[in-house]
PDB file of C-alpha atoms in Angstrom:
ATOM      1  CA  MET A   1      95.111  99.729  91.245  1.00  0.00           C
ATOM      2  CA  SER A   2      94.260 103.309  90.323  1.00  0.00           C
ATOM      3  CA  GLU A   3      92.859 104.174  86.928  1.00  0.00           C
ATOM      4  CA  GLN A   4      95.946 105.801  85.510  1.00  0.00           C
ATOM      5  CA  THR A   5      94.190 107.073  82.399  1.00  0.00           C
ATOM      6  CA  GLN A   6      91.614 109.066  84.341  1.00  0.00           C
ATOM      7  CA  THR A   7      91.911 112.687  83.199  1.00  0.00           C
ATOM      8  CA  ALA A   8      89.872 114.494  85.848  1.00  0.00           C
ATOM      9  CA  PRO A   9      91.802 115.318  89.045  1.00  0.00           C
ATOM     10  CA  PRO A  10      90.594 113.715  92.267  1.00  0.00           C
ATOM     11  CA  PRO A  11      88.150 115.715  94.397  1.00  0.00           C
ATOM     12  CA  THR A  12      89.728 118.558  96.347  1.00  0.00           C
ATOM     13  CA  GLY A  13      91.423 117.367  99.505  1.00  0.00           C
ATOM     14  CA  ILE A  14      91.216 113.661  98.610  1.00  0.00           C
ATOM     15  CA  ALA A  15      94.557 111.896  98.302  1.00  0.00           C
ATOM     16  CA  ASP A  16      95.020 108.762  96.231  1.00  0.00           C
ATOM     17  CA  PRO A  17      94.181 105.774  98.473  1.00  0.00           C
ATOM     18  CA  ALA A  18      95.739 103.212  96.118  1.00  0.00           C
ATOM     19  CA  PRO A  19      99.226 103.157  97.743  1.00  0.00           C
ATOM     20  CA  LEU A  20      97.629 102.401 101.118  1.00  0.00           C
ATOM     21  CA  GLY A  21      95.462  99.628  99.704  1.00  0.00           C
ATOM     22  CA  LEU A  22      98.396  98.089  97.851  1.00  0.00           C
ATOM     23  CA  ALA A  23     100.612  98.263 100.926  1.00  0.00           C
ATOM     24  CA  GLY A  24      98.011  96.548 103.112  1.00  0.00           C
ATOM     25  CA  PHE A  25      97.514  93.863 100.497  1.00  0.00           C
ATOM     26  CA  ALA A  26     101.260  93.359 100.031  1.00  0.00           C
ATOM     27  CA  LEU A  27     102.173  93.008 103.692  1.00  0.00           C
ATOM     28  CA  THR A  28      99.442  90.523 104.555  1.00  0.00           C
ATOM     29  CA  THR A  29     100.105  88.513 101.408  1.00  0.00           C
ATOM     30  CA  PHE A  30     103.801  88.406 102.257  1.00  0.00           C
ATOM     31  CA  LEU A  31     103.223  87.155 105.805  1.00  0.00           C
ATOM     32  CA  LEU A  32     100.922  84.325 104.747  1.00  0.00           C
ATOM     33  CA  SER A  33     102.991  83.445 101.683  1.00  0.00           C
ATOM     34  CA  ALA A  34     106.166  83.158 103.758  1.00  0.00           C
ATOM     35  CA  ILE A  35     104.365  80.493 105.796  1.00  0.00           C
ATOM     36  CA  ASN A  36     103.087  78.696 102.696  1.00  0.00           C
ATOM     37  CA  ALA A  37     106.582  78.773 101.182  1.00  0.00           C
ATOM     38  CA  GLY A  38     107.989  77.130 104.313  1.00  0.00           C
ATOM     39  CA  TRP A  39     110.165  80.101 105.266  1.00  0.00           C
ATOM     40  CA  ALA A  40     108.535  80.989 108.589  1.00  0.00           C
ATOM     41  CA  LYS A  41     109.871  78.075 110.577  1.00  0.00           C
ATOM     42  CA  ASN A  42     109.827  78.131 114.393  1.00  0.00           C
ATOM     43  CA  THR A  43     106.813  80.473 114.393  1.00  0.00           C
ATOM     44  CA  THR A  44     103.218  79.989 115.467  1.00  0.00           C
ATOM     45  CA  GLY A  45     102.094  80.121 111.836  1.00  0.00           C
ATOM     46  CA  GLY A  46      99.533  82.758 112.771  1.00  0.00           C
ATOM     47  CA  ASP A  47     101.510  85.999 112.552  1.00  0.00           C
ATOM     48  CA  TRP A  48      99.458  87.060 109.522  1.00  0.00           C
ATOM     49  CA  TRP A  49      96.099  86.558 111.233  1.00  0.00           C
ATOM     50  CA  GLY A  50      95.591  89.894 112.996  1.00  0.00           C
ATOM     51  CA  TYR A  51      97.016  91.812 110.060  1.00  0.00           C
ATOM     52  CA  ALA A  52      94.629  90.042 107.702  1.00  0.00           C
ATOM     53  CA  ILE A  53      91.793  91.760 109.537  1.00  0.00           C
ATOM     54  CA  ALA A  54      93.377  95.087 110.518  1.00  0.00           C
ATOM     55  CA  TYR A  55      95.699  95.987 107.637  1.00  0.00           C
ATOM     56  CA  GLY A  56      95.066  93.783 104.619  1.00  0.00           C
ATOM     57  CA  GLY A  57      91.394  93.786 105.549  1.00  0.00           C
ATOM     58  CA  LEU A  58      90.173  96.995 107.154  1.00  0.00           C
ATOM     59  CA  ALA A  59      92.791  99.379 105.733  1.00  0.00           C
ATOM     60  CA  GLN A  60      92.331  97.968 102.245  1.00  0.00           C
ATOM     61  CA  LEU A  61      88.553  98.093 102.551  1.00  0.00           C
ATOM     62  CA  LEU A  62      88.788 101.757 103.551  1.00  0.00           C
ATOM     63  CA  ALA A  63      91.025 102.387 100.542  1.00  0.00           C
ATOM     64  CA  GLY A  64      88.309 100.850  98.392  1.00  0.00           C
ATOM     65  CA  MET A  65      85.680 103.147  99.896  1.00  0.00           C
ATOM     66  CA  TRP A  66      87.873 106.176  99.214  1.00  0.00           C
ATOM     67  CA  GLU A  67      88.323 104.994  95.636  1.00  0.00           C
ATOM     68  CA  PHE A  68      84.540 105.221  95.286  1.00  0.00           C
ATOM     69  CA  ARG A  69      84.914 108.862  96.388  1.00  0.00           C
ATOM     70  CA  ASN A  70      87.553 109.290  93.674  1.00  0.00           C
ATOM     71  CA  ARG A  71      85.165 107.760  91.101  1.00  0.00           C
ATOM     72  CA  ASN A  72      87.674 104.994  90.402  1.00  0.00           C
ATOM     73  CA  VAL A  73      85.486 101.954  89.803  1.00  0.00           C
ATOM     74  CA  PHE A  74      88.397  99.578  89.220  1.00  0.00           C
ATOM     75  CA  GLY A  75      90.271 100.544  92.387  1.00  0.00           C
ATOM     76  CA  ALA A  76      87.084 100.602  94.454  1.00  0.00           C
ATOM     77  CA  THR A  77      86.106  97.118  93.314  1.00  0.00           C
ATOM     78  CA  ALA A  78      89.585  95.629  93.691  1.00  0.00           C
ATOM     79  CA  PHE A  79      90.463  97.068  97.106  1.00  0.00           C
ATOM     80  CA  SER A  80      87.017  96.518  98.605  1.00  0.00           C
ATOM     81  CA  THR A  81      86.923  92.931  97.394  1.00  0.00           C
ATOM     82  CA  TYR A  82      90.374  91.986  98.638  1.00  0.00           C
ATOM     83  CA  GLY A  83      89.836  93.884 101.869  1.00  0.00           C
ATOM     84  CA  GLY A  84      86.737  91.751 102.346  1.00  0.00           C
ATOM     85  CA  PHE A  85      88.772  88.679 101.388  1.00  0.00           C
ATOM     86  CA  TRP A  86      91.294  89.192 104.175  1.00  0.00           C
ATOM     87  CA  ILE A  87      88.658  90.038 106.778  1.00  0.00           C
ATOM     88  CA  GLY A  88      86.641  86.992 105.752  1.00  0.00           C
ATOM     89  CA  LEU A  89      89.707  84.746 105.812  1.00  0.00           C
ATOM     90  CA  GLY A  90      90.632  85.941 109.286  1.00  0.00           C
ATOM     91  CA  LEU A  91      87.099  85.380 110.565  1.00  0.00           C
ATOM     92  CA  TRP A  92      86.922  81.957 108.916  1.00  0.00           C
ATOM     93  CA  LEU A  93      90.188  80.919 110.554  1.00  0.00           C
ATOM     94  CA  HIS A  94      88.982  82.135 113.951  1.00  0.00           C
ATOM     95  CA  PHE A  95      85.433  80.795 113.969  1.00  0.00           C
ATOM     96  CA  ILE A  96      85.176  77.972 111.420  1.00  0.00           C
ATOM     97  CA  ALA A  97      88.544  76.260 111.013  1.00  0.00           C
ATOM     98  CA  PRO A  98      88.800  75.212 114.692  1.00  0.00           C
ATOM     99  CA  THR A  99      85.446  73.419 114.418  1.00  0.00           C
ATOM    100  CA  ALA A 100      86.752  70.891 111.884  1.00  0.00           C
ATOM    101  CA  PRO A 101      86.701  67.382 113.366  1.00  0.00           C
ATOM    102  CA  ALA A 102      90.088  66.040 114.375  1.00  0.00           C
ATOM    103  CA  SER A 103      89.445  63.020 112.155  1.00  0.00           C
ATOM    104  CA  ASN A 104      88.975  65.218 109.079  1.00  0.00           C
ATOM    105  CA  LEU A 105      91.258  68.238 109.368  1.00  0.00           C
ATOM    106  CA  VAL A 106      91.825  68.153 105.621  1.00  0.00           C
ATOM    107  CA  ALA A 107      88.301  69.582 105.303  1.00  0.00           C
ATOM    108  CA  ILE A 108      89.907  72.903 106.221  1.00  0.00           C
ATOM    109  CA  ASN A 109      91.905  72.739 103.006  1.00  0.00           C
ATOM    110  CA  ARG A 110      88.809  71.938 100.991  1.00  0.00           C
ATOM    111  CA  ASP A 111      87.224  75.096 102.411  1.00  0.00           C
ATOM    112  CA  LEU A 112      90.265  77.081 101.348  1.00  0.00           C
ATOM    113  CA  GLY A 113      90.218  75.489  97.913  1.00  0.00           C
ATOM    114  CA  TRP A 114      86.676  76.708  97.246  1.00  0.00           C
ATOM    115  CA  ILE A 115      87.415  80.161  98.680  1.00  0.00           C
ATOM    116  CA  LEU A 116      90.511  80.574  96.519  1.00  0.00           C
ATOM    117  CA  LEU A 117      88.766  79.221  93.428  1.00  0.00           C
ATOM    118  CA  ALA A 118      86.008  81.811  93.837  1.00  0.00           C
ATOM    119  CA  PHE A 119      88.517  84.645  94.189  1.00  0.00           C
ATOM    120  CA  ALA A 120      90.536  83.340  91.239  1.00  0.00           C
ATOM    121  CA  ILE A 121      87.408  83.715  89.101  1.00  0.00           C
ATOM    122  CA  PHE A 122      87.018  87.302  90.290  1.00  0.00           C
ATOM    123  CA  ASN A 123      90.720  87.956  89.780  1.00  0.00           C
ATOM    124  CA  THR A 124      90.588  86.643  86.212  1.00  0.00           C
ATOM    125  CA  TYR A 125      88.343  89.413  84.897  1.00  0.00           C
ATOM    126  CA  MET A 126      90.134  92.018  87.001  1.00  0.00           C
ATOM    127  CA  LEU A 127      93.380  90.794  85.428  1.00  0.00           C
ATOM    128  CA  MET A 128      91.880  91.336  81.973  1.00  0.00           C
ATOM    129  CA  TRP A 129      90.684  94.845  82.846  1.00  0.00           C
ATOM    130  CA  SER A 130      94.040  95.713  84.438  1.00  0.00           C
ATOM    131  CA  THR A 131      95.472  95.714  80.915  1.00  0.00           C
ATOM    132  CA  GLN A 132      93.730  99.091  80.566  1.00  0.00           C
ATOM    133  CA  LEU A 133      95.857 100.590  83.374  1.00  0.00           C
ATOM    134  CA  ASN A 134      99.611 100.021  83.535  1.00  0.00           C
ATOM    135  CA  TRP A 135     102.249  97.311  83.702  1.00  0.00           C
ATOM    136  CA  ALA A 136     102.681  97.560  87.470  1.00  0.00           C
ATOM    137  CA  VAL A 137      98.996  96.985  88.244  1.00  0.00           C
ATOM    138  CA  PHE A 138      98.837  94.249  85.613  1.00  0.00           C
ATOM    139  CA  GLY A 139     101.835  92.608  87.296  1.00  0.00           C
ATOM    140  CA  VAL A 140     100.012  92.571  90.643  1.00  0.00           C
ATOM    141  CA  PHE A 141      96.987  90.820  89.192  1.00  0.00           C
ATOM    142  CA  LEU A 142      99.042  88.452  87.032  1.00  0.00           C
ATOM    143  CA  THR A 143     101.195  87.199  89.912  1.00  0.00           C
ATOM    144  CA  LEU A 144      98.110  87.027  92.142  1.00  0.00           C
ATOM    145  CA  GLU A 145      96.322  84.926  89.517  1.00  0.00           C
ATOM    146  CA  VAL A 146      99.192  82.426  89.503  1.00  0.00           C
ATOM    147  CA  THR A 147      99.222  82.392  93.312  1.00  0.00           C
ATOM    148  CA  GLU A 148      95.511  81.710  93.634  1.00  0.00           C
ATOM    149  CA  ILE A 149      95.526  78.969  90.985  1.00  0.00           C
ATOM    150  CA  LEU A 150      98.440  77.142  92.622  1.00  0.00           C
ATOM    151  CA  LEU A 151      96.855  77.451  96.051  1.00  0.00           C
ATOM    152  CA  PHE A 152      93.343  76.333  95.189  1.00  0.00           C
ATOM    153  CA  ILE A 153      94.650  73.310  93.260  1.00  0.00           C
ATOM    154  CA  GLY A 154      97.048  72.528  96.093  1.00  0.00           C
ATOM    155  CA  ASN A 155      94.314  72.756  98.709  1.00  0.00           C
ATOM    156  CA  PHE A 156      92.010  70.504  96.700  1.00  0.00           C
ATOM    157  CA  ALA A 157      94.788  67.994  96.004  1.00  0.00           C
ATOM    158  CA  THR A 158      96.387  67.622  99.429  1.00  0.00           C
ATOM    159  CA  LYS A 159      95.643  64.434 101.348  1.00  0.00           C
ATOM    160  CA  HIS A 160      96.923  65.821 104.644  1.00  0.00           C
ATOM    161  CA  PRO A 161      96.058  68.937 106.684  1.00  0.00           C
ATOM    162  CA  ALA A 162      98.114  71.799 105.277  1.00  0.00           C
ATOM    163  CA  LEU A 163      97.173  74.957 107.141  1.00  0.00           C
ATOM    164  CA  PRO A 164      99.302  76.218 110.034  1.00  0.00           C
ATOM    165  CA  PRO A 165      98.830  75.553 112.889  1.00  0.00           C
ATOM    166  CA  PHE A 166      96.582  72.617 111.908  1.00  0.00           C
ATOM    167  CA  ASN A 167      98.992  70.887 109.542  1.00  0.00           C
ATOM    168  CA  VAL A 168     100.652  67.714 110.765  1.00  0.00           C
ATOM    169  CA  THR A 169     102.945  67.294 107.777  1.00  0.00           C
ATOM    170  CA  PRO A 170     105.136  69.697 105.754  1.00  0.00           C
ATOM    171  CA  LEU A 171     103.161  71.790 103.285  1.00  0.00           C
ATOM    172  CA  PRO A 172     102.811  70.001  99.925  1.00  0.00           C
ATOM    173  CA  GLY A 173     104.467  71.139  96.725  1.00  0.00           C
ATOM    174  CA  LEU A 174     101.699  73.152  95.077  1.00  0.00           C
ATOM    175  CA  ILE A 175     100.908  75.067  98.259  1.00  0.00           C
ATOM    176  CA  ALA A 176     104.604  75.812  98.756  1.00  0.00           C
ATOM    177  CA  ALA A 177     104.812  76.951  95.114  1.00  0.00           C
ATOM    178  CA  GLY A 178     101.813  79.180  95.755  1.00  0.00           C
ATOM    179  CA  GLY A 179     103.728  80.616  98.689  1.00  0.00           C
ATOM    180  CA  TYR A 180     106.654  81.558  96.457  1.00  0.00           C
ATOM    181  CA  ALA A 181     104.282  83.104  93.914  1.00  0.00           C
ATOM    182  CA  GLY A 182     102.566  84.972  96.752  1.00  0.00           C
ATOM    183  CA  VAL A 183     105.865  86.456  97.903  1.00  0.00           C
ATOM    184  CA  LEU A 184     106.455  87.683  94.349  1.00  0.00           C
ATOM    185  CA  THR A 185     102.937  89.125  94.301  1.00  0.00           C
ATOM    186  CA  ALA A 186     103.648  91.012  97.519  1.00  0.00           C
ATOM    187  CA  LEU A 187     106.898  92.444  96.125  1.00  0.00           C
ATOM    188  CA  VAL A 188     105.170  93.668  92.950  1.00  0.00           C
ATOM    189  CA  ALA A 189     102.352  95.211  95.022  1.00  0.00           C
ATOM    190  CA  TRP A 190     104.861  96.902  97.340  1.00  0.00           C
ATOM    191  CA  TYR A 191     106.678  98.400  94.353  1.00  0.00           C
ATOM    192  CA  THR A 192     103.414  99.670  92.880  1.00  0.00           C
ATOM    193  CA  SER A 193     102.499 101.163  96.265  1.00  0.00           C
ATOM    194  CA  ALA A 194     105.901 102.812  96.639  1.00  0.00           C
ATOM    195  CA  ALA A 195     105.635 104.238  93.129  1.00  0.00           C
ATOM    196  CA  GLY A 196     102.227 105.699  93.952  1.00  0.00           C
ATOM    197  CA  VAL A 197     103.603 107.349  97.097  1.00  0.00           C
ATOM    198  CA  ILE A 198     106.643 109.016  95.518  1.00  0.00           C
ATOM    199  CA  ASN A 199     104.863 109.928  92.267  1.00  0.00           C
ATOM    200  CA  GLY A 200     102.049 111.475  94.269  1.00  0.00           C
ATOM    201  CA  MET A 201     104.485 113.379  96.478  1.00  0.00           C
ATOM    202  CA  LYS A 202     106.422 114.803  93.535  1.00  0.00           C
ATOM    203  CA  GLY A 203     103.491 115.274  91.166  1.00  0.00           C
ATOM    204  CA  ARG A 204     105.478 113.625  88.390  1.00  0.00           C
ATOM    205  CA  ILE A 205     106.771 110.218  87.385  1.00  0.00           C
ATOM    206  CA  VAL A 206     109.696 109.249  89.604  1.00  0.00           C
ATOM    207  CA  ALA A 207     109.147 105.501  89.884  1.00  0.00           C
ATOM    208  CA  PRO A 208     107.819 104.223  86.543  1.00  0.00           C
ATOM    209  CA  VAL A 209     104.743 102.003  86.448  1.00  0.00           C
ATOM    210  CA  GLY A 210     104.560 101.578  82.685  1.00  0.00           C
ATOM    211  CA  SER A 211     101.841 102.336  80.187  1.00  0.00           C
ATOM    212  CA  PRO A 212      98.541 100.525  79.564  1.00  0.00           C
ATOM    213  CA  LEU A 213      98.926  97.238  77.752  1.00  0.00           C
ATOM    214  CA  LEU A 214      95.726  97.484  75.701  1.00  0.00           C
ATOM    215  CA  GLY A 215      92.944  99.830  74.784  1.00  0.00           C
ATOM    216  CA  ALA A 216      94.112 103.063  76.368  1.00  0.00           C
ATOM    217  CA  THR A 217      96.320 105.987  75.518  1.00  0.00           C
ATOM    218  CA  ALA A 218      99.599 106.667  77.271  1.00  0.00           C
ATOM    219  CA  PRO A 219      99.105 108.326  80.667  1.00  0.00           C
ATOM    220  CA  GLN A 220      99.673 111.969  81.290  1.00  0.00           C
ATOM    221  CA  PRO A 221     102.174 112.884  84.035  1.00  0.00           C
ATOM    222  CA  GLN A 222      99.444 114.283  86.296  1.00  0.00           C
ATOM    223  CA  ALA A 223      97.461 111.070  86.108  1.00  0.00           C
ATOM    224  CA  ALA A 224     100.588 108.926  86.397  1.00  0.00           C
ATOM    225  CA  ALA A 225     101.428 110.613  89.663  1.00  0.00           C
ATOM    226  CA  ARG A 226      98.251 109.151  91.111  1.00  0.00           C
ATOM    227  CA  ALA A 227      98.903 105.613  89.837  1.00  0.00           C
TER     228      ALA A 227
END
């Protein structure tokens, strides 16, 4: 989520935080999406919970703060927002979800529907602005957009509780589809993170991330190494 077209080098001694933020986002998204997709059978359904706060949340939030230091407004906004998303989701699951009345557990899914709708709105304009960066970052936001849309519709539509460990029936189709899309999102984010690590280590393009889709010139190798 770095601004690949930025020409000024980062401040002395400051490494690119984008690979860390992407990695934290990818891992937590993968864990939760595997549950939504129905892959994580015979588990508690809560393996993602702690990592939502510690890795997808705190580590990604820190990456966002460091992006402010690097004067990268896009990366700072994206990482800080999604770091806050995972922390908030973990806190909501811990403090709010268990208070839902047993006679109306589906209210938990309505909560999630509104949360995911709000973040889909945010993600929509970030998706548009990601066209100014590169194909890899655009791919992260595009797959995430699909994931969030499927999940918020699925959570609004379900008639039965559909949040492990509160669900009493198999997860419905749209939520499962959102799980598959979320796994794809995680894989794209992991690739973008890995590319940022190796390109930053070598100071040149080793793992390609593509050029901007719209409105920007092709990246220079020095800037691409920080993508």
